[in-house]
Amino acid sequence: MIRSLSFTLIGLAAICHSLAPPPVVTTICTQLSAAIHDADHDEDCFDCYRLDDGGRPIGLAKNLQLQTPHAGRKFRPSSQAQRGGRANWRRRWMSRGNRRFTEGWYYRLTLPEYGESFVFIFSIEDAGRYVKGRPSPLSLACMQLLGPGDTYLVQSDEDDTKFWGWDDALAFGCTFEWSDEDAGDAESTRGIEANVAAAMNPKEWREKVKTGFQVLPFGFQGRLDGHDGTLGGVKAGQGVSGTAYFDFAVKPLAGWGNYPPLTRYQNASDHASVLEHGGIHRQRSTAGWLASYPVFEPHWQVNMANARATGSLNWNGTVYRFEDAPFYGEKNWGGAFPTKWYWSQCNSFDDHPDLSFTAGGGIRQLPFSFLPGKRTEVLGLVGIHYNGRFYELVPWTGDSEWAVWPWGRWEFRGKCTDRRADNQFEVEIVAVTEEGVDGVPLRAPTKDRGMQYYCQDSGFGHVTLSLWGLEWDDTAQKYCRSHDKPIIDKATSQQCAVEVGGEYDGVWRVKSNMSATMKRLIRLPMVIGKIFNNDRAGN
């Protein structure tokens, strides 16, 4: 905790010293692929898949997409190839090397024409961690897939050195098993260490990888030969066998911030072309600027609030082909998940192709818990992307409340009334599951027991979303609903993702309440930014 305090003070000192708002993450998208199976595309973008000696991507410079903060990996790789052959001495002696650490990525593919959705969960636990001088017994590289009718497949490997990730872009992967014995031979053009450390050209990946996955900013590939995750553990041979293969291209439309509205263009390709020719949009940290420091855990970042995917997926022999299908992505990192939480997401609304929302909240530890007083707080947020604008309801800009049942119903309501926020608005979201839709238990990282059944998910929630603009009322001396019609009037979908996690003993009714001290701390960059913007306008 002292280390957390030091990092926080360093962050504050840096902001105050510079007297300037935090750097804006700009996004200029260029490397958006066509179909990932296109051989010409595979060859033309080959350099995008290679890393230099320092582990940085060649040909894919930073900010060439709608890239959010925290896109790069947070875990410390165990493979020496990712560190230029240097031993990872920090894993034994630095503080993170002696405590639990997990990083996980969640992606959701919605196929309205099939009435199905697929979830891809990739995670790495305790990479390079030592416990009493020995490798952690909880080290694990894992792939979990949620498929048709809330079915569930899993494959994992205890060898964390197989997991690689890029520092400054959203790219990572793991090869569980090579296609033949020569694929990892040191005398081949690509030895096993090189393969572990770097992404591969899609064509090469298909030829050399038998099972595993590769996630890149513009393409996803994976082959799972595992088992039914509902019937056993995460390790091999603990359930009924099952297979899945996926290979598709991804075109980001919105990160976590403003973006070019999709409704102005015919399709995702036209939208990508606009980004390619100089679209600049500020992307934000989902949990505020303190997510850059080990203050709160776990951390959370939405990377792609809205995207489109084109390609194919084979689930236990059934092939699904899709073009410009709704796609979503986020990540978490830290010691373990909260003790209790909820989450919901949808970007496949009827008659609203440019609408996406994410809502989440839970109980989190407060920093400096060695001090007397309150040690936890309950917080929630809602983020809505619509028609090029980002509506962000967070504890430091407004008030929100929710009622979440142990299963079957999720209600979110709130108002963003901070005059320094980009938008003042009110939102109401209600999601329900039909009787008989029980969801599926999924595994999440726990503090002491590794991956355990800890949450329940479904992709078949029925959701209704309404959004109103707010205007200042001089008589009432507060923000009230605008007299104009709602910005969004009861948008609906029957493919909303819903989740509950931790222990529920009844309906969870809460008003999000962040301490005044934390509000001032997190709003500091916003305040400084407004001051400097006003100064520039005056000059």
Tab-separated table of N, CA and C in Angstrom, residues 349-460:
chain	number	residue	atom	x	y	z
A	349	PHE	N	-28.568	-3.169	-31.269
A	349	PHE	CA	-29.932	-2.691	-31.044
A	349	PHE	C	-30.734	-2.686	-32.344
A	350	ASP	N	-32.027	-2.934	-32.204
A	350	ASP	CA	-32.927	-2.856	-33.350
A	350	ASP	C	-33.001	-1.405	-33.829
A	351	ASP	N	-32.751	-1.184	-35.114
A	351	ASP	CA	-32.881	0.139	-35.751
A	351	ASP	C	-31.904	1.173	-35.203
A	352	HIS	N	-30.884	0.752	-34.459
A	352	HIS	CA	-29.871	1.685	-33.949
A	352	HIS	C	-28.482	1.063	-34.117
A	353	PRO	N	-27.966	0.975	-35.356
A	353	PRO	CA	-26.668	0.318	-35.576
A	353	PRO	C	-25.493	1.047	-34.945
A	354	ASP	N	-25.684	2.330	-34.623
A	354	ASP	CA	-24.580	3.118	-34.071
A	354	ASP	C	-24.719	3.316	-32.567
A	355	LEU	N	-25.445	2.437	-31.896
A	355	LEU	CA	-25.661	2.551	-30.450
A	355	LEU	C	-24.973	1.403	-29.724
A	356	SER	N	-24.241	1.747	-28.677
A	356	SER	CA	-23.588	0.748	-27.839
A	356	SER	C	-23.585	1.245	-26.403
A	357	PHE	N	-23.827	0.342	-25.458
A	357	PHE	CA	-23.714	0.739	-24.057
A	357	PHE	C	-22.974	-0.330	-23.271
A	358	THR	N	-22.312	0.111	-22.216
A	358	THR	CA	-21.683	-0.768	-21.234
A	358	THR	C	-22.024	-0.232	-19.849
A	359	ALA	N	-22.461	-1.097	-18.970
A	359	ALA	CA	-22.750	-0.709	-17.589
A	359	ALA	C	-22.094	-1.716	-16.658
A	360	GLY	N	-21.496	-1.215	-15.608
A	360	GLY	CA	-20.848	-2.113	-14.661
A	360	GLY	C	-20.649	-1.443	-13.321
A	361	GLY	N	-20.560	-2.245	-12.298
A	361	GLY	CA	-20.324	-1.708	-10.971
A	361	GLY	C	-20.034	-2.821	-9.988
A	362	GLY	N	-19.505	-2.435	-8.833
A	362	GLY	CA	-19.190	-3.442	-7.835
A	362	GLY	C	-18.580	-2.843	-6.591
A	363	ILE	N	-18.139	-3.731	-5.727
A	363	ILE	CA	-17.489	-3.342	-4.474
A	363	ILE	C	-15.986	-3.421	-4.676
A	364	ARG	N	-15.288	-2.331	-4.437
A	364	ARG	CA	-13.842	-2.340	-4.625
A	364	ARG	C	-13.133	-1.863	-3.361
A	365	GLN	N	-11.893	-2.305	-3.257
A	365	GLN	CA	-11.061	-1.892	-2.130
A	365	GLN	C	-10.606	-0.448	-2.322
A	366	LEU	N	-10.605	0.317	-1.259
A	366	LEU	CA	-10.046	1.660	-1.296
A	366	LEU	C	-8.543	1.596	-1.070
A	367	PRO	N	-7.791	2.523	-1.662
A	367	PRO	CA	-6.353	2.546	-1.404
A	367	PRO	C	-6.070	2.980	0.024
A	368	PHE	N	-4.850	2.725	0.452
A	368	PHE	CA	-4.393	3.132	1.780
A	368	PHE	C	-5.256	2.489	2.872
A	369	SER	N	-5.620	1.196	2.681
A	369	SER	CA	-6.527	0.548	3.626
A	369	SER	C	-5.879	0.297	4.982
A	370	PHE	N	-4.570	0.621	5.093
A	370	PHE	CA	-3.947	0.497	6.404
A	370	PHE	C	-4.375	1.644	7.319
A	371	LEU	N	-5.024	2.671	6.745
A	371	LEU	CA	-5.514	3.785	7.540
A	371	LEU	C	-6.882	3.428	8.127
A	372	PRO	N	-7.236	3.995	9.273
A	372	PRO	CA	-8.542	3.692	9.872
A	372	PRO	C	-9.671	4.275	9.034
A	373	GLY	N	-10.848	3.656	9.134
A	373	GLY	CA	-12.006	4.182	8.427
A	373	GLY	C	-12.489	3.244	7.341
A	374	LYS	N	-13.194	3.816	6.376
A	374	LYS	CA	-13.821	3.057	5.304
A	374	LYS	C	-12.784	2.383	4.410
A	375	ARG	N	-12.971	1.095	4.128
A	375	ARG	CA	-11.994	0.349	3.337
A	375	ARG	C	-12.532	-0.108	1.991
A	376	THR	N	-13.816	-0.008	1.775
A	376	THR	CA	-14.405	-0.362	0.491
A	376	THR	C	-15.422	0.701	0.101
A	377	GLU	N	-15.747	0.747	-1.190
A	377	GLU	CA	-16.827	1.600	-1.649
A	377	GLU	C	-17.526	0.904	-2.810
A	378	VAL	N	-18.779	1.272	-3.030
A	378	VAL	CA	-19.594	0.661	-4.074
A	378	VAL	C	-19.794	1.688	-5.174
A	379	LEU	N	-19.311	1.371	-6.371
A	379	LEU	CA	-19.345	2.316	-7.480
A	379	LEU	C	-19.889	1.650	-8.732
A	380	GLY	N	-20.515	2.455	-9.593
A	380	GLY	CA	-21.000	1.965	-10.872
A	380	GLY	C	-20.851	3.025	-11.939
A	381	LEU	N	-20.866	2.604	-13.192
A	381	LEU	CA	-20.774	3.543	-14.308
A	381	LEU	C	-21.579	3.026	-15.488
A	382	VAL	N	-21.932	3.959	-16.379
A	382	VAL	CA	-22.587	3.636	-17.643
A	382	VAL	C	-21.897	4.443	-18.733
A	383	GLY	N	-21.534	3.781	-19.818
A	383	GLY	CA	-20.964	4.461	-20.975
A	383	GLY	C	-21.805	4.168	-22.202
A	384	ILE	N	-22.217	5.222	-22.914
A	384	ILE	CA	-23.059	5.074	-24.103
A	384	ILE	C	-22.374	5.753	-25.280
A	385	HIS	N	-22.215	5.029	-26.372
A	385	HIS	CA	-21.715	5.589	-27.624
A	385	HIS	C	-22.879	5.644	-28.606
A	386	TYR	N	-23.150	6.850	-29.110
A	386	TYR	CA	-24.292	7.005	-30.012
A	386	TYR	C	-24.075	8.193	-30.935
A	387	ASN	N	-24.172	7.938	-32.223
A	387	ASN	CA	-24.115	8.990	-33.234
A	387	ASN	C	-22.879	9.865	-33.093
A	388	GLY	N	-21.741	9.242	-32.792
A	388	GLY	CA	-20.475	9.965	-32.717
A	388	GLY	C	-20.171	10.590	-31.377
A	389	ARG	N	-21.087	10.521	-30.434
A	389	ARG	CA	-20.881	11.143	-29.132
A	389	ARG	C	-20.766	10.084	-28.044
A	390	PHE	N	-20.024	10.443	-27.018
A	390	PHE	CA	-19.804	9.553	-25.885
A	390	PHE	C	-20.484	10.136	-24.659
A	391	TYR	N	-21.440	9.410	-24.114
A	391	TYR	CA	-22.169	9.811	-22.914
A	391	TYR	C	-21.634	8.974	-21.757
A	392	GLU	N	-20.900	9.622	-20.878
A	392	GLU	CA	-20.205	8.918	-19.803
A	392	GLU	C	-20.789	9.313	-18.455
A	393	LEU	N	-21.381	8.351	-17.783
A	393	LEU	CA	-21.900	8.565	-16.435
A	393	LEU	C	-20.996	7.828	-15.462
A	394	VAL	N	-20.176	8.581	-14.748
A	394	VAL	CA	-19.220	8.021	-13.798
A	394	VAL	C	-19.420	8.699	-12.447
A	395	PRO	N	-18.929	8.111	-11.369
A	395	PRO	CA	-19.201	8.654	-10.032
A	395	PRO	C	-18.707	10.072	-9.818
A	396	TRP	N	-17.707	10.511	-10.588
A	396	TRP	CA	-17.171	11.853	-10.369
A	396	TRP	C	-17.836	12.911	-11.248
A	397	THR	N	-18.839	12.523	-12.085
A	397	THR	CA	-19.546	13.516	-12.893
A	397	THR	C	-21.055	13.482	-12.683
A	398	GLY	N	-21.553	12.568	-11.877
A	398	GLY	CA	-22.993	12.486	-11.692
A	398	GLY	C	-23.375	11.438	-10.669
A	399	ASP	N	-24.652	11.132	-10.632
A	399	ASP	CA	-25.191	10.171	-9.670
A	399	ASP	C	-25.882	9.037	-10.418
A	400	SER	N	-25.703	7.843	-9.911
A	400	SER	CA	-26.362	6.689	-10.516
A	400	SER	C	-26.842	5.745	-9.425
A	401	GLU	N	-27.804	4.925	-9.782
A	401	GLU	CA	-28.304	3.905	-8.874
A	401	GLU	C	-28.679	2.679	-9.682
A	402	TRP	N	-28.701	1.550	-9.021
A	402	TRP	CA	-29.060	0.330	-9.720
A	402	TRP	C	-29.779	-0.628	-8.782
A	403	ALA	N	-30.513	-1.515	-9.401
A	403	ALA	CA	-31.138	-2.643	-8.709
A	403	ALA	C	-30.849	-3.873	-9.554
A	404	VAL	N	-30.098	-4.808	-8.979
A	404	VAL	CA	-29.705	-6.019	-9.697
A	404	VAL	C	-30.162	-7.229	-8.892
A	405	TRP	N	-30.940	-8.086	-9.532
A	405	TRP	CA	-31.436	-9.298	-8.889
A	405	TRP	C	-30.343	-10.374	-8.922
A	406	PRO	N	-30.418	-11.387	-8.067
A	406	PRO	CA	-29.441	-12.482	-8.140
A	406	PRO	C	-29.378	-13.085	-9.537
A	407	TRP	N	-30.468	-13.045	-10.250
A	407	TRP	CA	-30.494	-13.397	-11.661
A	407	TRP	C	-31.833	-12.969	-12.256
A	408	GLY	N	-31.804	-12.483	-13.487
A	408	GLY	CA	-33.034	-12.232	-14.225
A	408	GLY	C	-33.381	-10.792	-14.487
A	409	ARG	N	-32.827	-9.815	-13.730
A	409	ARG	CA	-33.208	-8.421	-13.950
A	409	ARG	C	-32.081	-7.478	-13.531
A	410	TRP	N	-31.821	-6.478	-14.399
A	410	TRP	CA	-30.794	-5.472	-14.162
A	410	TRP	C	-31.407	-4.106	-14.478
A	411	GLU	N	-31.384	-3.180	-13.536
A	411	GLU	CA	-31.927	-1.838	-13.741
A	411	GLU	C	-30.849	-0.806	-13.426
A	412	PHE	N	-30.656	0.157	-14.351
A	412	PHE	CA	-29.669	1.219	-14.156
A	412	PHE	C	-30.326	2.564	-14.458
A	413	ARG	N	-30.107	3.529	-13.583
A	413	ARG	CA	-30.622	4.879	-13.785
A	413	ARG	C	-29.596	5.871	-13.266
A	414	GLY	N	-29.525	7.014	-13.921
A	414	GLY	CA	-28.580	8.011	-13.439
A	414	GLY	C	-28.604	9.288	-14.250
A	415	LYS	N	-27.942	10.321	-13.710
A	415	LYS	CA	-27.832	11.618	-14.364
A	415	LYS	C	-26.392	12.099	-14.307
A	416	CYS	N	-25.910	12.605	-15.424
A	416	CYS	CA	-24.619	13.292	-15.465
A	416	CYS	C	-24.898	14.785	-15.429
A	417	THR	N	-24.545	15.436	-14.329
A	417	THR	CA	-24.893	16.840	-14.123
A	417	THR	C	-23.680	17.735	-13.911
A	418	ASP	N	-22.494	17.220	-14.099
A	418	ASP	CA	-21.293	18.035	-13.937
A	418	ASP	C	-21.166	18.983	-15.130
A	419	ARG	N	-21.083	20.277	-14.864
A	419	ARG	CA	-21.015	21.253	-15.956
A	419	ARG	C	-19.733	21.141	-16.757
A	420	ARG	N	-18.700	20.485	-16.176
A	420	ARG	CA	-17.443	20.320	-16.899
A	420	ARG	C	-17.441	19.089	-17.793
A	421	ALA	N	-18.460	18.249	-17.675
A	421	ALA	CA	-18.551	17.058	-18.516
A	421	ALA	C	-18.931	17.453	-19.938
A	422	ASP	N	-18.651	16.572	-20.884
A	422	ASP	CA	-18.953	16.862	-22.289
A	422	ASP	C	-20.450	16.935	-22.544
A	423	ASN	N	-21.224	16.122	-21.845
A	423	ASN	CA	-22.675	16.080	-22.031
A	423	ASN	C	-23.364	15.994	-20.677
A	424	GLN	N	-24.506	16.694	-20.580
A	424	GLN	CA	-25.363	16.534	-19.408
A	424	GLN	C	-26.588	15.733	-19.861
A	425	PHE	N	-26.855	14.622	-19.186
A	425	PHE	CA	-27.892	13.730	-19.691
A	425	PHE	C	-28.446	12.863	-18.566
A	426	GLU	N	-29.545	12.203	-18.873
A	426	GLU	CA	-30.161	11.225	-17.979
A	426	GLU	C	-30.354	9.931	-18.758
A	427	VAL	N	-30.132	8.805	-18.111
A	427	VAL	CA	-30.239	7.516	-18.787
A	427	VAL	C	-31.022	6.533	-17.933
A	428	GLU	N	-31.748	5.659	-18.608
A	428	GLU	CA	-32.454	4.569	-17.935
A	428	GLU	C	-32.298	3.310	-18.783
A	429	ILE	N	-31.835	2.234	-18.162
A	429	ILE	CA	-31.618	0.962	-18.855
A	429	ILE	C	-32.217	-0.156	-18.011
A	430	VAL	N	-32.999	-1.007	-18.645
A	430	VAL	CA	-33.573	-2.170	-17.968
A	430	VAL	C	-33.329	-3.395	-18.841
A	431	ALA	N	-32.697	-4.410	-18.268
A	431	ALA	CA	-32.444	-5.666	-18.975
A	431	ALA	C	-33.038	-6.816	-18.174
A	432	VAL	N	-33.653	-7.767	-18.870
A	432	VAL	CA	-34.249	-8.928	-18.215
A	432	VAL	C	-33.934	-10.176	-19.035
A	433	THR	N	-33.987	-11.317	-18.383
A	433	THR	CA	-33.901	-12.594	-19.086
A	433	THR	C	-35.225	-13.329	-18.935
A	434	GLU	N	-35.594	-14.046	-19.975
A	434	GLU	CA	-36.839	-14.800	-19.931
A	434	GLU	C	-36.720	-15.993	-18.986
A	435	GLU	N	-37.857	-16.471	-18.542
A	435	GLU	CA	-37.867	-17.668	-17.706
A	435	GLU	C	-37.278	-18.840	-18.480
A	436	GLY	N	-36.380	-19.550	-17.861
A	436	GLY	CA	-35.712	-20.657	-18.527
A	436	GLY	C	-34.340	-20.309	-19.054
A	437	VAL	N	-34.027	-19.008	-19.140
A	437	VAL	CA	-32.683	-18.574	-19.536
A	437	VAL	C	-31.874	-18.394	-18.254
A	438	ASP	N	-31.150	-19.419	-17.882
A	438	ASP	CA	-30.434	-19.416	-16.608
A	438	ASP	C	-28.992	-18.957	-16.735
A	439	GLY	N	-28.524	-18.744	-17.976
A	439	GLY	CA	-27.134	-18.352	-18.152
A	439	GLY	C	-26.197	-19.520	-17.894
A	440	VAL	N	-24.920	-19.215	-17.850
A	440	VAL	CA	-23.915	-20.253	-17.627
A	440	VAL	C	-22.910	-19.756	-16.597
A	441	PRO	N	-22.516	-20.586	-15.635
A	441	PRO	CA	-21.467	-20.184	-14.687
A	441	PRO	C	-20.121	-20.098	-15.410
A	442	LEU	N	-19.417	-19.001	-15.205
A	442	LEU	CA	-18.096	-18.815	-15.794
A	442	LEU	C	-17.057	-18.671	-14.697
A	443	ARG	N	-15.810	-18.914	-15.071
A	443	ARG	CA	-14.708	-18.796	-14.119
A	443	ARG	C	-14.108	-17.397	-14.172
A	444	ALA	N	-13.669	-16.953	-13.017
A	444	ALA	CA	-12.976	-15.675	-12.891
A	444	ALA	C	-11.834	-15.860	-11.896
A	445	PRO	N	-10.793	-15.021	-11.989
A	445	PRO	CA	-9.656	-15.170	-11.073
A	445	PRO	C	-10.023	-14.788	-9.645
A	446	THR	N	-9.649	-15.630	-8.708
A	446	THR	CA	-9.846	-15.350	-7.292
A	446	THR	C	-8.489	-15.112	-6.632
A	447	LYS	N	-8.516	-14.538	-5.455
A	447	LYS	CA	-7.280	-14.128	-4.802
A	447	LYS	C	-6.383	-15.291	-4.423
A	448	ASP	N	-6.975	-16.367	-3.922
A	448	ASP	CA	-6.166	-17.460	-3.379
A	448	ASP	C	-6.338	-18.795	-4.091
A	449	ARG	N	-7.373	-18.927	-4.934
A	449	ARG	CA	-7.673	-20.240	-5.507
A	449	ARG	C	-7.578	-20.277	-7.026
A	450	GLY	N	-7.103	-19.200	-7.640
A	450	GLY	CA	-6.990	-19.187	-9.086
A	450	GLY	C	-8.347	-19.086	-9.760
A	451	MET	N	-8.489	-19.684	-10.957
A	451	MET	CA	-9.728	-19.621	-11.724
A	451	MET	C	-10.800	-20.501	-11.086
A	452	GLN	N	-11.902	-19.850	-10.671
A	452	GLN	CA	-12.999	-20.570	-10.028
A	452	GLN	C	-14.330	-20.070	-10.587
A	453	TYR	N	-15.374	-20.923	-10.501
A	453	TYR	CA	-16.716	-20.453	-10.849
A	453	TYR	C	-17.064	-19.281	-9.933
A	454	TYR	N	-17.293	-18.115	-10.540
A	454	TYR	CA	-17.454	-16.931	-9.702
A	454	TYR	C	-18.480	-15.952	-10.270
A	455	CYS	N	-18.973	-16.229	-11.488
A	455	CYS	CA	-19.944	-15.325	-12.086
A	455	CYS	C	-20.880	-16.112	-12.998
A	456	GLN	N	-21.964	-15.462	-13.406
A	456	GLN	CA	-22.967	-16.097	-14.251
A	456	GLN	C	-23.302	-15.148	-15.389
A	457	ASP	N	-23.279	-15.662	-16.633
A	457	ASP	CA	-23.442	-14.834	-17.824
A	457	ASP	C	-24.508	-15.395	-18.755
A	458	SER	N	-25.065	-14.491	-19.564
A	458	SER	CA	-25.923	-14.888	-20.673
A	458	SER	C	-25.850	-13.817	-21.754
A	459	GLY	N	-26.014	-14.231	-22.995
A	459	GLY	CA	-26.061	-13.289	-24.112
A	459	GLY	C	-27.461	-13.076	-24.627
A	460	PHE	N	-28.479	-13.475	-23.837
A	460	PHE	CA	-29.861	-13.424	-24.301
A	460	PHE	C	-30.728	-12.518	-23.437
